[in-house]
mmCIF file of C-alpha atoms in Angstrom:
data_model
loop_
_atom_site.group_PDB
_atom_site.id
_atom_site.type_symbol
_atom_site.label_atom_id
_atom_site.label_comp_id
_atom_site.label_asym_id
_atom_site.label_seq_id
_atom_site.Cartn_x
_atom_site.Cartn_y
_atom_site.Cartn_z
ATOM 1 C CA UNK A 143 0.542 -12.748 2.140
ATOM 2 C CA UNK A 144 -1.734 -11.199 -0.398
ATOM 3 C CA UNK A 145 0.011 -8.614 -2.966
ATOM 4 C CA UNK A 146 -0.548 -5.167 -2.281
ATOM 5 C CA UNK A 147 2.100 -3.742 -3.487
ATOM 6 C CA UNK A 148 3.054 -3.481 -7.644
ATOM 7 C CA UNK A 149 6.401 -2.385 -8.905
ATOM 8 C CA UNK A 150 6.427 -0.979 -12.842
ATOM 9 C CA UNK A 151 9.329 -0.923 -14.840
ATOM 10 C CA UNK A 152 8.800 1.801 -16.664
ATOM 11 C CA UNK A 153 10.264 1.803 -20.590
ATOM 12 C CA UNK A 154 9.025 -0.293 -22.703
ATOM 13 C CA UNK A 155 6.639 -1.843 -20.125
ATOM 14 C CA UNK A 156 4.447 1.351 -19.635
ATOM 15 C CA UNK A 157 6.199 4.139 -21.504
ATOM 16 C CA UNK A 158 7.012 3.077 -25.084
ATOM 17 C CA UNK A 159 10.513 4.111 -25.228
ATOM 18 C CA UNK A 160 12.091 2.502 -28.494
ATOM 19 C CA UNK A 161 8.327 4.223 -29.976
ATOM 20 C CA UNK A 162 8.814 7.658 -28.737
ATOM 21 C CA UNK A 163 13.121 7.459 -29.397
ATOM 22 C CA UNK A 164 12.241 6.051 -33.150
ATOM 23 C CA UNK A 165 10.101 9.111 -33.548
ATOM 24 C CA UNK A 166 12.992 11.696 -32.196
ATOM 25 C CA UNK A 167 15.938 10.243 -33.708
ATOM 26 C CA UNK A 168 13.741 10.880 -36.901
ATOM 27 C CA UNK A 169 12.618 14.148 -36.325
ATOM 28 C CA UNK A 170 16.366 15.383 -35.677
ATOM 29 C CA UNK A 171 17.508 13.329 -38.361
ATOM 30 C CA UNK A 172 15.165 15.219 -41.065
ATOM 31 C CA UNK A 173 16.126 18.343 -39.194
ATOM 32 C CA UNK A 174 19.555 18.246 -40.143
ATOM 33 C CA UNK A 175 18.496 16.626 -43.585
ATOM 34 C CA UNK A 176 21.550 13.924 -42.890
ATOM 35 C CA UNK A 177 20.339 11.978 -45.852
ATOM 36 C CA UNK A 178 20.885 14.771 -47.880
ATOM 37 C CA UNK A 179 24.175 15.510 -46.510
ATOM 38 C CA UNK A 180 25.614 11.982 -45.979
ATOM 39 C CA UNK A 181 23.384 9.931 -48.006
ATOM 40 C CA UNK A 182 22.624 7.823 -45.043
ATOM 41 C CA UNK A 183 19.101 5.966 -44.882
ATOM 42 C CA UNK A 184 16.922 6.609 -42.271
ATOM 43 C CA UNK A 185 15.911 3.214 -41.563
ATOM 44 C CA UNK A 186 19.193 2.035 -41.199
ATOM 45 C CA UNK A 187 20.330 4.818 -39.535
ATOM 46 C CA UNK A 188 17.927 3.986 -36.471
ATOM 47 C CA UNK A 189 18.709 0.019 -36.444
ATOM 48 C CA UNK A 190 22.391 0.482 -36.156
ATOM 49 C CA UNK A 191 21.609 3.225 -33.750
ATOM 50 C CA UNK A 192 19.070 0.928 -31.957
ATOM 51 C CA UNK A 193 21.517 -1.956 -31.485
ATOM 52 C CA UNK A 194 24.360 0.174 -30.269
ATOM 53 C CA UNK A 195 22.114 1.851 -27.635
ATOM 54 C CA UNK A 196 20.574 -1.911 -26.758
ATOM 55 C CA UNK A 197 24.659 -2.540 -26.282
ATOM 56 C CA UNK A 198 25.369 0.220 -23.863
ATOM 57 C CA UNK A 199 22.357 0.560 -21.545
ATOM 58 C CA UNK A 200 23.692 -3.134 -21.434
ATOM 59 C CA UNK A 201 26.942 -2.684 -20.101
ATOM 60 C CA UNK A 202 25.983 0.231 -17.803
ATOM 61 C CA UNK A 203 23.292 -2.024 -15.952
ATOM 62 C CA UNK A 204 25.983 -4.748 -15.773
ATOM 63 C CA UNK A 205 28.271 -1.916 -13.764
ATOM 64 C CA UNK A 206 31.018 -1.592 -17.024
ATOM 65 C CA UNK A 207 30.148 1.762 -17.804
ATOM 66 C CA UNK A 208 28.659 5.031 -16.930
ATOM 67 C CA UNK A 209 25.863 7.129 -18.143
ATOM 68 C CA UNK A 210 28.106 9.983 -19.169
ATOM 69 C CA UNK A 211 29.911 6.838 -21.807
ATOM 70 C CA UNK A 212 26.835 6.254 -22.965
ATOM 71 C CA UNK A 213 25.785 9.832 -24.068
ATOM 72 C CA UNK A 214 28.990 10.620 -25.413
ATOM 73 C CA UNK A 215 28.807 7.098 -27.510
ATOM 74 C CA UNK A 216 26.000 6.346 -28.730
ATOM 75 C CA UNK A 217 25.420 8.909 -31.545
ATOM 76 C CA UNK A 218 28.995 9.358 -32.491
ATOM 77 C CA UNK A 219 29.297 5.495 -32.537
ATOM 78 C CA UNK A 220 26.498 5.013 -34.919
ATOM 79 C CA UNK A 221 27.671 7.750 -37.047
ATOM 80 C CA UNK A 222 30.980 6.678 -37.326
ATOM 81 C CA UNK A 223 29.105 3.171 -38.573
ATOM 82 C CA UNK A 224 28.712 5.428 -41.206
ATOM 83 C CA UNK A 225 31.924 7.048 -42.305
ATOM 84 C CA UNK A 226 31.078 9.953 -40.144
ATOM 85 C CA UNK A 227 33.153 11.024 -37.646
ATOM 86 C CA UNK A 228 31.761 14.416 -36.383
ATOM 87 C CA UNK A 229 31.292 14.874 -32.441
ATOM 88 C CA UNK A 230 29.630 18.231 -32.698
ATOM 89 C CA UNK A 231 27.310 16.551 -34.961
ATOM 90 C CA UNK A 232 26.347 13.680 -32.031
ATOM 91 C CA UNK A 233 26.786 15.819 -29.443
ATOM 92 C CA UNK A 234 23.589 18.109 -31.287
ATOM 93 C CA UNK A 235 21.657 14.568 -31.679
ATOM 94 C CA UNK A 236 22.574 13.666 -27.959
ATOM 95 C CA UNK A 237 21.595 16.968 -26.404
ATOM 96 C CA UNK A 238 18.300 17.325 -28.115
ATOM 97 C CA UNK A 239 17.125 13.761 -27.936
ATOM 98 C CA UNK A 240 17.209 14.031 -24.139
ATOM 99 C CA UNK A 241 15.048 17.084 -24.503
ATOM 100 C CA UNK A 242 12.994 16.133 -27.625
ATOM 101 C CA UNK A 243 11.615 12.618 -26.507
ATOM 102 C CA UNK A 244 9.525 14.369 -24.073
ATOM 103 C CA UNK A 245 7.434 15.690 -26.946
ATOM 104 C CA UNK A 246 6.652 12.051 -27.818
ATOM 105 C CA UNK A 247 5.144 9.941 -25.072
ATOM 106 C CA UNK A 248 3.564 7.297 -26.611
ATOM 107 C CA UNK A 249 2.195 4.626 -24.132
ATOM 108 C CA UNK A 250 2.602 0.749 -24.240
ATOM 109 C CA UNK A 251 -0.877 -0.908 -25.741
ATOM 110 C CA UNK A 252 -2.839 -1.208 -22.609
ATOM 111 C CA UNK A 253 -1.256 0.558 -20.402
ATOM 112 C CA UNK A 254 -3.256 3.144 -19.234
ATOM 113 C CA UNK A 255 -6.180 0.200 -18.893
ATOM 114 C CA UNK A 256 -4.431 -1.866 -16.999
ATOM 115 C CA UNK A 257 -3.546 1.081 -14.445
ATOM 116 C CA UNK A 258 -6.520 1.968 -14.133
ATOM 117 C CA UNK A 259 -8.264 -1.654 -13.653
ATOM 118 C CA UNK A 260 -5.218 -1.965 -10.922
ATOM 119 C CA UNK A 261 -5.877 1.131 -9.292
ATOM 120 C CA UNK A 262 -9.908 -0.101 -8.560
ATOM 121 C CA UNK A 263 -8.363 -3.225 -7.372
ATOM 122 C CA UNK A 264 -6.566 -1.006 -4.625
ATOM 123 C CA UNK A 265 -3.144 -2.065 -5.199
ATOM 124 C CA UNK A 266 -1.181 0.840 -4.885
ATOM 125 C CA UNK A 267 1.729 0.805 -7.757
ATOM 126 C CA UNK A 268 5.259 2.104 -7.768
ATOM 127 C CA UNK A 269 7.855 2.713 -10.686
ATOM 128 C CA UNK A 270 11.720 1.025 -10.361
ATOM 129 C CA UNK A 271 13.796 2.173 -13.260
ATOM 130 C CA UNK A 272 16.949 2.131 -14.409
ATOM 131 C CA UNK A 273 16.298 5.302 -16.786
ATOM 132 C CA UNK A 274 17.601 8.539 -15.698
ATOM 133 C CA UNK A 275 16.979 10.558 -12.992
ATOM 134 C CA UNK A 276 16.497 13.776 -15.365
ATOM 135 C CA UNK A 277 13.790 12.383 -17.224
ATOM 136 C CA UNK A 278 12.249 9.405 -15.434
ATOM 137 C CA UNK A 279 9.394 11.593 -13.600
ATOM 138 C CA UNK A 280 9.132 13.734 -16.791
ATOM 139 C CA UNK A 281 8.345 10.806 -18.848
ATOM 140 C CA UNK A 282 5.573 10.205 -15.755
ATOM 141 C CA UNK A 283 4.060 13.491 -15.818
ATOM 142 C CA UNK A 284 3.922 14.381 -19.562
ATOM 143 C CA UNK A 285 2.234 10.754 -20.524
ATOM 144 C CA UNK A 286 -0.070 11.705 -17.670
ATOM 145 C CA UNK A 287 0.439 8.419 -15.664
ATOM 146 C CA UNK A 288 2.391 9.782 -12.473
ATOM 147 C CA UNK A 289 -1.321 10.121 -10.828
ATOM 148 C CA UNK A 290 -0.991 6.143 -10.554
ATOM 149 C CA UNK A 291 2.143 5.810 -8.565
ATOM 150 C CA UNK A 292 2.719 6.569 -5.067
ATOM 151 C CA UNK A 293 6.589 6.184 -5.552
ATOM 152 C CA UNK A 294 9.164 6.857 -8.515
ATOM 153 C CA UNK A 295 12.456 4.972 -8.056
ATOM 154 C CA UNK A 296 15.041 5.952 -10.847
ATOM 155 C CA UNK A 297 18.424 4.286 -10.939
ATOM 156 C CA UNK A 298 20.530 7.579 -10.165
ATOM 157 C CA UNK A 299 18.084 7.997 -7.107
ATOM 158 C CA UNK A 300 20.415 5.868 -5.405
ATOM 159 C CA UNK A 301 23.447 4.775 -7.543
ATOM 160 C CA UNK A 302 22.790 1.512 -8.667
ATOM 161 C CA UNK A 303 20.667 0.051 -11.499
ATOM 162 C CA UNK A 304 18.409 -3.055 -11.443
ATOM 163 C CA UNK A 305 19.855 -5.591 -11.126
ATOM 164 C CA UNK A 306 21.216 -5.079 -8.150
ATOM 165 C CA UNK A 307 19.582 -5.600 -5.227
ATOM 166 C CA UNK A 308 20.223 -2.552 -3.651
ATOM 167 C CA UNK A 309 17.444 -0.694 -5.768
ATOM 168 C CA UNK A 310 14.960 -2.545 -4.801
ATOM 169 C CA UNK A 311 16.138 -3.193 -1.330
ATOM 170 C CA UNK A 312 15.317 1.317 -1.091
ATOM 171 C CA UNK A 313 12.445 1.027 -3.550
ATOM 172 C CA UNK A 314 10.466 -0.963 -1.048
ATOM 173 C CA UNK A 315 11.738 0.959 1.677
ATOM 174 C CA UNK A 316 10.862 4.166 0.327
ATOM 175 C CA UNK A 317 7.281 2.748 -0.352
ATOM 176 C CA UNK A 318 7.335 1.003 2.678
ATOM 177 C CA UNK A 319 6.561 -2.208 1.199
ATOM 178 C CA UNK A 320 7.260 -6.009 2.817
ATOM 179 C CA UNK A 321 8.711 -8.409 0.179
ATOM 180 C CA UNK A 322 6.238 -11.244 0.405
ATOM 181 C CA UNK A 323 3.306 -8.421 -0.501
ATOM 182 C CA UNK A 324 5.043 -6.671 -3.514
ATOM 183 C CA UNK A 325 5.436 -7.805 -7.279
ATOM 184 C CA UNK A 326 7.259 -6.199 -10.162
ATOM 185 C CA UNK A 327 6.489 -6.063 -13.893
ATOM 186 C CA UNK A 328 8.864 -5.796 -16.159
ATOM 187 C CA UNK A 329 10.087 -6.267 -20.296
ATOM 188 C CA UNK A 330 14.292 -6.996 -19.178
ATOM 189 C CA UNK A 331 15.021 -10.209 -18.488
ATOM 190 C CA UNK A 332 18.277 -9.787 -16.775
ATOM 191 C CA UNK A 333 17.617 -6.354 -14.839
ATOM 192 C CA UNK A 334 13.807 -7.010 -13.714
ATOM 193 C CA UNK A 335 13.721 -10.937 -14.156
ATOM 194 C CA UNK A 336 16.735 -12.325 -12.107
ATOM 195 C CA UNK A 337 16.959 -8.881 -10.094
ATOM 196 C CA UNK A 338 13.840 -9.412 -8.650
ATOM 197 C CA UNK A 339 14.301 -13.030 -8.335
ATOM 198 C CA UNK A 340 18.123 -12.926 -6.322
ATOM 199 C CA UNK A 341 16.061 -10.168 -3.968
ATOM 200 C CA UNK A 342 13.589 -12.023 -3.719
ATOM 201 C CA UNK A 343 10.271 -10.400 -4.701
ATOM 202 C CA UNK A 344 7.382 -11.828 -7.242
ATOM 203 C CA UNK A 345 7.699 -11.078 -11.044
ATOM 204 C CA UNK A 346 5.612 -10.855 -14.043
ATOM 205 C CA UNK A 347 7.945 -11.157 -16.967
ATOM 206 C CA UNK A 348 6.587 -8.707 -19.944
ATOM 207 C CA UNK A 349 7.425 -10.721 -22.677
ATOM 208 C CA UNK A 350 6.720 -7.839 -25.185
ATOM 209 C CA UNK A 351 9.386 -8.830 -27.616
ATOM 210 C CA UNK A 352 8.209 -12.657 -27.503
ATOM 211 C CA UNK A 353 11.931 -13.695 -26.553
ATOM 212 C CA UNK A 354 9.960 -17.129 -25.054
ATOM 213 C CA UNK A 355 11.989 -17.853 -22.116
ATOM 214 C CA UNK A 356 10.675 -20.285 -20.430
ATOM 215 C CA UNK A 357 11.208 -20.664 -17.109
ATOM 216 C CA UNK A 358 8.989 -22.982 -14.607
ATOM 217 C CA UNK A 359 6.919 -21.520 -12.415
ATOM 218 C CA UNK A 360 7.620 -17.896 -14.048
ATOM 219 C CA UNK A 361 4.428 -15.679 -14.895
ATOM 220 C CA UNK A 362 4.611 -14.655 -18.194
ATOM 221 C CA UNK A 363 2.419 -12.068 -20.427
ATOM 222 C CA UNK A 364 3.017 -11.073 -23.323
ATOM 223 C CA UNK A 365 0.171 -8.078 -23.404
ATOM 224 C CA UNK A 366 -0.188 -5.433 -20.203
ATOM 225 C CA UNK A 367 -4.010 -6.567 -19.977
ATOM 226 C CA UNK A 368 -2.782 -10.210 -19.134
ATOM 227 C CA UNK A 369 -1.694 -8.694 -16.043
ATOM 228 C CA UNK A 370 -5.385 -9.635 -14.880
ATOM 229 C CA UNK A 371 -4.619 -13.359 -15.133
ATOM 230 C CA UNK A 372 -2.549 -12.862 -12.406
ATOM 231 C CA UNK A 373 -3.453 -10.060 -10.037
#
């Protein structure tokens, strides 16, 4: 059957999340002049911070931990990195990056093309992520892409993260969406890859960080316009 249906991740496929989160983190961080204080770089301030958040979202899509470990962690963690063990500090950094990075919203390169060329095509498109709830249709609605999608899926929406099979299984039921005519897009290997593989749906691997996996049979882009190559 002919795809009519096209599932979005939605962070660092469409919305440029490590972008927009760069340009927080450094806007708090010059707020409360830390280098001045601590004598911490920037720079390395965001790639430890970077690698420990990578860590985490890890380990809460593979079930080991909760959101509420993550926000409590992942400052305070890459502070301590550097000698500095303040909670009320990360706890300021936590509370206002959730708020703040809705002041960036940067788009992927080609995004908004590639919506649009879909959207002529008459596919309708849907968004599956494992972001949270709070913020998911914000990101949406303040890049100015929610117009595109008939449905937003976020993880808390029901529970689980991608994954598991469950989110999609009430993704496609919510768009009302047969498996055979639906495809999803997205930059994780493990969470959009495989997940949509074990539940059986089409995938277009975003290879945005040029990780090469090779896989037969997989399609593969590397830019959001390549999505034309295939659909």
């Amino acid at each position: 059957m002919k795809i009519q249906h096209i599932f979005f991740d939605l962070d660092n496929t469409l919305w440029d999340h490590r972008k927009n989160a760069y340009l927080t983190i450094k806007d708090l961080f010059e707020k409360q002049e830390i280098t001045l204080h601590y004598t911490i770089d920037f720079e390395e301030f965001h790639a430890v911070y970077h690698d420990i958040n990578e860590s985490l979202w890890e380990k809460i899509r593979d079930g080991i931990i909760g959101k509420e470990y993550l926000r409590k962690h992942r400052f305070y963690d890459t502070f301590k990195h550097f000698g500095v063990d303040d909670e009320e500090l990360s706890q300021y950094f936590e509370e206002h990056f959730l708020d703040k990075i809705l002041n960036h919203n940067e788009l992927v390169e080609g995004a908004q093309d590639i919506l649009d060329y879909l959207k002529s095509k008459h596919y309708t498109l849907h968004v599956i992520s494992n972001g949270f709830q709070e913020v998911t249709e914000r990101k949406c609605i303040l890049s100015g892409i929610d117009k595109y999608f008939k449905t937003i899926t976020s993880a808390d929406s029901i529970g689980v993260r991608k994954p598991n099979p469950k989110i999609f299984e009430y993704s496609l039921g919510l768009a009302e969406a047969g498996k055979e005519e639906s495809i999803l897009i997205g930059d994780d290997w493990i969470a959009d890859v495989v997940g949509s593989q074990n539940y059986g749906i089409d995938v277009i691997f975003f290879d945005v960080y040029k990780e090469n996996k090779q896989e037969e049979g997989l399609k593969a882009i590397t830019h959001l316009l390549q999505i034309k190559d295939y659909l």
